């Protein structure tokens, strides 16, 4: 069936000598192509469903606040802001503002979250004090990200071109008219700290 | 070198190999592939800065 142990050399010959490996890389003797492709098809469907379900679950607010680092700080602060309750009853959840929609960027963000798991394991922000100390850094990451993508996550809900400036306060209308609609600035340049407390020492610019 | 004699085809073993491939090996490879893809973009963004508007 295979070479005597003394004749085997290295991993490759160990592998090719393995009866399971041989079975996998040889045409099937007992099962038809129709059966094998159907089996592969079914496995593919289950995989696709499972993959997307896991991705969706990892994109819910419940998942985010399953870590007390998120729940005891930013989540508490979100409550009471306009994005928690408002006249229209639309609720912005964590992923709405923090996770990009395009597939590649979403997957990249999910992989970047391995840093959060690392941070969790090593207790980088496991107390309020530690969180507040690191907040300027974390907030800056989000500001950089949102500045670069022109506040793409905000614009998933708020379309500048759909704003009725006449219904806005004069101050808002003039700021939006002169700097938002001209493309000079995006939401985050003027609306920092709309969902959580700002890092201490940050000036509130434009709006609070 | 002597040709390695193939193991006798065995229905039970073929079935096991099929199930392992379809439900474990390929899904694992697919997840590893998607993960590597995400990591590649993340590393790229760390060098080149966060992505622009979509």
Coordinates of C-alpha atoms in Angstrom, one line a residue:
Chain A
X1 CA 0.0 0.0 0.0
X2 CA 2.8 2.4 0.7
X3 CA 6.5 2.5 1.0
X4 CA 8.1 1.1 4.1
X5 CA 8.8 3.9 6.7
X6 CA 12.5 3.9 5.9
X7 CA 11.9 4.8 2.3
X8 CA 9.5 7.7 3.1
X9 CA 11.1 11.1 2.6
X10 CA 9.6 14.3 3.9
X11 CA 6.1 15.6 4.2
X12 CA 5.2 15.3 0.6
X13 CA 5.8 11.6 0.4
X14 CA 4.1 11.1 3.7
X15 CA 1.1 13.0 2.3
X16 CA 1.0 11.1 -1.0
X17 CA 1.4 7.9 0.8
X18 CA -1.7 8.7 3.0
X19 CA -4.7 6.7 2.0
X20 CA -7.1 9.6 2.6
X21 CA -5.0 11.9 0.5
X22 CA -5.0 9.3 -2.3
X23 CA -8.8 8.9 -2.0
X24 CA -9.3 12.7 -2.3
X25 CA -7.1 13.1 -5.4
X26 CA -8.4 10.2 -7.4
X27 CA -11.5 10.0 -9.5
X28 CA -14.4 8.6 -7.5
X29 CA -15.1 4.9 -8.1
X30 CA -18.4 4.7 -6.3
X31 CA -20.1 8.0 -6.7
X32 CA -21.4 9.6 -9.9
X33 CA -20.5 13.1 -11.1
X34 CA -24.1 14.0 -10.7
X35 CA -24.1 13.0 -7.0
X36 CA -20.7 14.7 -6.3
X37 CA -21.7 18.0 -7.9
X38 CA -25.0 18.0 -6.2
X39 CA -23.2 17.4 -2.9
X40 CA -20.8 20.2 -3.6
X41 CA -23.7 22.5 -4.6
X42 CA -25.6 21.8 -1.4
X43 CA -22.4 22.3 0.7
X44 CA -21.8 25.6 -1.2
X45 CA -25.3 26.8 -0.4
X46 CA -25.0 26.0 3.3
X47 CA -21.6 27.6 3.4
X48 CA -22.8 30.8 1.7
X49 CA -25.8 31.0 4.0
X50 CA -23.7 30.4 7.1
X51 CA -21.0 32.8 6.1
X52 CA -23.5 35.6 5.5
X53 CA -25.4 34.8 8.7
X54 CA -22.2 35.1 10.8
X55 CA -21.2 38.3 9.0
X56 CA -24.7 39.8 9.7
X57 CA -24.6 38.8 13.4
X58 CA -21.1 40.4 13.7
X59 CA -22.7 43.5 12.3
X60 CA -25.4 44.0 15.0
X61 CA -25.4 46.4 17.9
X62 CA -26.0 43.4 20.2
X63 CA -22.7 41.9 19.1
X64 CA -20.8 45.2 19.5
X65 CA -22.1 45.8 23.1
X66 CA -21.4 42.2 24.0
X67 CA -18.0 43.6 25.1
X68 CA -18.3 45.7 28.2
X69 CA -15.6 48.0 26.7
X70 CA -18.2 49.1 24.1
X71 CA -21.3 48.8 26.3
X72 CA -20.1 50.8 29.3
X73 CA -18.7 53.7 27.4
X74 CA -19.8 54.6 23.9
X75 CA -23.1 52.7 24.1
X76 CA -24.2 54.5 27.3
X77 CA -23.4 57.8 25.7
X78 CA -25.2 57.1 22.5
X79 CA -28.4 56.9 24.6
X80 CA -30.0 60.3 24.7
X81 CA -28.5 61.5 21.5
X82 CA -30.5 62.3 18.4
X83 CA -29.5 59.0 16.9
X84 CA -31.1 57.0 19.8
X85 CA -34.5 58.6 19.7
X86 CA -35.8 61.2 17.3
X87 CA -39.1 62.4 15.7
X88 CA -38.7 60.0 12.7
X89 CA -38.0 56.9 14.8
X90 CA -35.0 55.9 12.8
X91 CA -32.3 54.3 15.0
X92 CA -28.7 54.5 14.0
X93 CA -26.8 51.5 15.4
X94 CA -23.0 51.1 15.8
X95 CA -22.4 49.4 12.5
X96 CA -24.4 52.0 10.7
X97 CA -21.8 54.6 11.5
X98 CA -18.7 52.4 11.9
X99 CA -18.8 49.6 9.3
X100 CA -18.6 50.4 5.6
X101 CA -21.1 48.8 3.2
X102 CA -18.9 47.9 0.2
X103 CA -18.0 44.2 0.6
X104 CA -14.3 44.6 0.4
X105 CA -14.2 47.4 2.9
X106 CA -16.5 45.6 5.2
X107 CA -14.3 42.5 5.2
X108 CA -11.3 44.7 5.8
X109 CA -13.0 46.3 8.8
X110 CA -13.9 42.9 10.2
X111 CA -10.3 41.8 9.9
X112 CA -9.1 45.1 11.4
X113 CA -11.3 44.1 14.4
X114 CA -8.7 41.5 15.3
X115 CA -7.0 44.5 16.9
X116 CA -10.1 45.0 19.1
X117 CA -10.0 41.3 20.1
X118 CA -6.3 41.8 20.9
X119 CA -7.3 44.9 22.9
X120 CA -10.0 42.9 24.7
X121 CA -7.7 40.0 25.6
X122 CA -5.1 42.3 27.0
X123 CA -7.5 44.6 28.7
X124 CA -6.3 47.7 26.9
X125 CA -9.5 49.7 27.8
X126 CA -11.1 47.5 30.4
X127 CA -11.7 50.3 32.8
X128 CA -13.4 53.7 32.3
X129 CA -10.1 55.4 33.1
X130 CA -8.2 53.5 30.5
X131 CA -10.9 54.1 28.0
X132 CA -10.8 57.8 28.5
X133 CA -7.1 57.8 28.3
X134 CA -7.1 56.1 24.9
X135 CA -10.2 57.9 23.6
X136 CA -8.3 60.7 21.8
X137 CA -6.4 58.0 19.8
X138 CA -9.5 56.0 19.0
X139 CA -11.6 59.0 18.1
X140 CA -8.8 60.3 15.8
X141 CA -8.8 56.9 14.0
X142 CA -12.5 57.3 13.3
X143 CA -12.1 61.0 12.3
X144 CA -9.3 60.1 9.9
X145 CA -11.4 57.3 8.4
X146 CA -14.5 59.4 8.0
X147 CA -12.6 62.4 6.6
X148 CA -11.0 60.2 4.0
X149 CA -14.3 58.6 2.9
X150 CA -16.2 61.9 3.1
X151 CA -18.4 60.6 5.9
X152 CA -19.7 57.8 3.7
X153 CA -21.5 56.1 6.6
X154 CA -23.3 59.3 7.5
X155 CA -24.3 59.7 3.9
X156 CA -25.8 56.2 3.8
X157 CA -28.7 57.8 5.7
X158 CA -28.2 61.6 5.1
X159 CA -28.1 62.6 1.5
X160 CA -26.8 66.2 1.2
X161 CA -28.7 66.5 -2.1
X162 CA -32.0 65.5 -0.4
X163 CA -31.6 68.1 2.4
X164 CA -34.4 70.7 2.3
X165 CA -32.3 73.7 3.4
X166 CA -35.4 75.8 3.8
X167 CA -36.6 73.5 6.6
X168 CA -33.2 73.8 8.4
X169 CA -32.2 76.5 10.8
X170 CA -30.6 79.5 9.1
X171 CA -27.3 78.6 10.7
X172 CA -27.4 75.0 9.4
X173 CA -28.7 76.0 5.9
X174 CA -25.9 78.5 5.4
X175 CA -23.2 76.2 6.6
X176 CA -24.5 73.4 4.5
X177 CA -25.0 75.6 1.5
X178 CA -21.5 77.1 1.6
X179 CA -19.4 74.2 2.6
X180 CA -21.2 70.9 2.3
X181 CA -22.9 71.2 -1.0
X182 CA -19.8 72.7 -2.5
X183 CA -18.0 69.5 -1.5
X184 CA -15.5 71.5 0.5
X185 CA -16.2 69.6 3.7
X186 CA -18.1 66.5 4.8
X187 CA -20.3 65.8 7.8
X188 CA -17.5 64.8 10.2
X189 CA -15.6 68.0 9.7
X190 CA -18.4 69.9 11.4
X191 CA -20.3 67.3 13.4
X192 CA -17.8 65.6 15.7
X193 CA -19.1 64.2 18.9
X194 CA -22.7 63.7 17.7
X195 CA -22.9 60.1 19.0
X196 CA -20.5 59.9 22.0
X197 CA -18.8 62.3 24.3
X198 CA -15.8 64.0 22.7
X199 CA -12.3 63.3 24.1
X200 CA -11.6 65.8 26.9
X201 CA -10.1 69.0 25.6
X202 CA -11.7 68.7 22.2
X203 CA -13.5 71.8 21.1
X204 CA -17.0 71.2 19.9
X205 CA -16.9 72.6 16.4
X206 CA -20.1 73.8 14.8
X207 CA -22.6 71.5 16.5
X208 CA -23.0 69.5 19.6
Chain B
X1 CA 11.5 3.8 -7.3
X2 CA 8.7 1.4 -7.1
X3 CA 5.3 2.7 -8.0
X4 CA 3.2 3.1 -4.8
X5 CA 0.2 0.8 -5.1
X6 CA -3.1 2.7 -4.7
X7 CA -5.3 1.6 -1.9
X8 CA -8.2 -0.4 -2.9
X9 CA -11.2 1.9 -3.6
X10 CA -13.6 1.7 -0.7
X11 CA -17.1 3.1 -0.8
X12 CA -17.1 4.1 2.9
X13 CA -13.7 5.8 2.6
X14 CA -14.8 7.7 -0.5
X15 CA -17.9 8.9 1.2
X16 CA -16.0 10.1 4.2
X17 CA -13.4 11.8 2.0
X18 CA -16.2 13.5 0.1
X19 CA -18.0 14.8 3.2
X20 CA -14.7 16.0 4.7
X21 CA -13.8 17.9 1.5
X22 CA -17.2 19.4 0.9
X23 CA -18.1 20.4 4.4
X24 CA -14.7 21.0 6.1
X25 CA -11.8 21.4 3.8
X26 CA -13.2 23.7 1.2
X27 CA -15.2 25.9 3.7
X28 CA -12.0 26.2 5.7
X29 CA -10.0 27.2 2.6
X30 CA -12.7 29.7 1.6
X31 CA -12.8 31.4 5.0
X32 CA -8.9 31.5 5.1
X33 CA -9.0 33.1 1.6
X34 CA -11.6 35.8 2.5
X35 CA -9.7 36.5 5.8
X36 CA -6.4 36.9 3.9
X37 CA -8.2 39.2 1.4
X38 CA -9.4 41.4 4.3
X39 CA -6.1 41.4 6.0
X40 CA -4.4 42.4 2.7
X41 CA -6.7 45.4 2.4
X42 CA -6.3 46.3 6.1
X43 CA -2.5 46.3 5.8
X44 CA -2.7 48.3 2.6
X45 CA -4.9 50.9 4.3
X46 CA -2.4 51.1 7.2
X47 CA 0.3 52.0 4.7
X48 CA -1.6 54.1 2.3
X49 CA -4.2 55.7 4.7
X50 CA -7.9 55.0 4.9
X51 CA -9.9 54.6 1.7
X52 CA -11.6 57.5 0.0
X53 CA -15.3 57.9 -0.8
X54 CA -16.8 54.9 -2.5

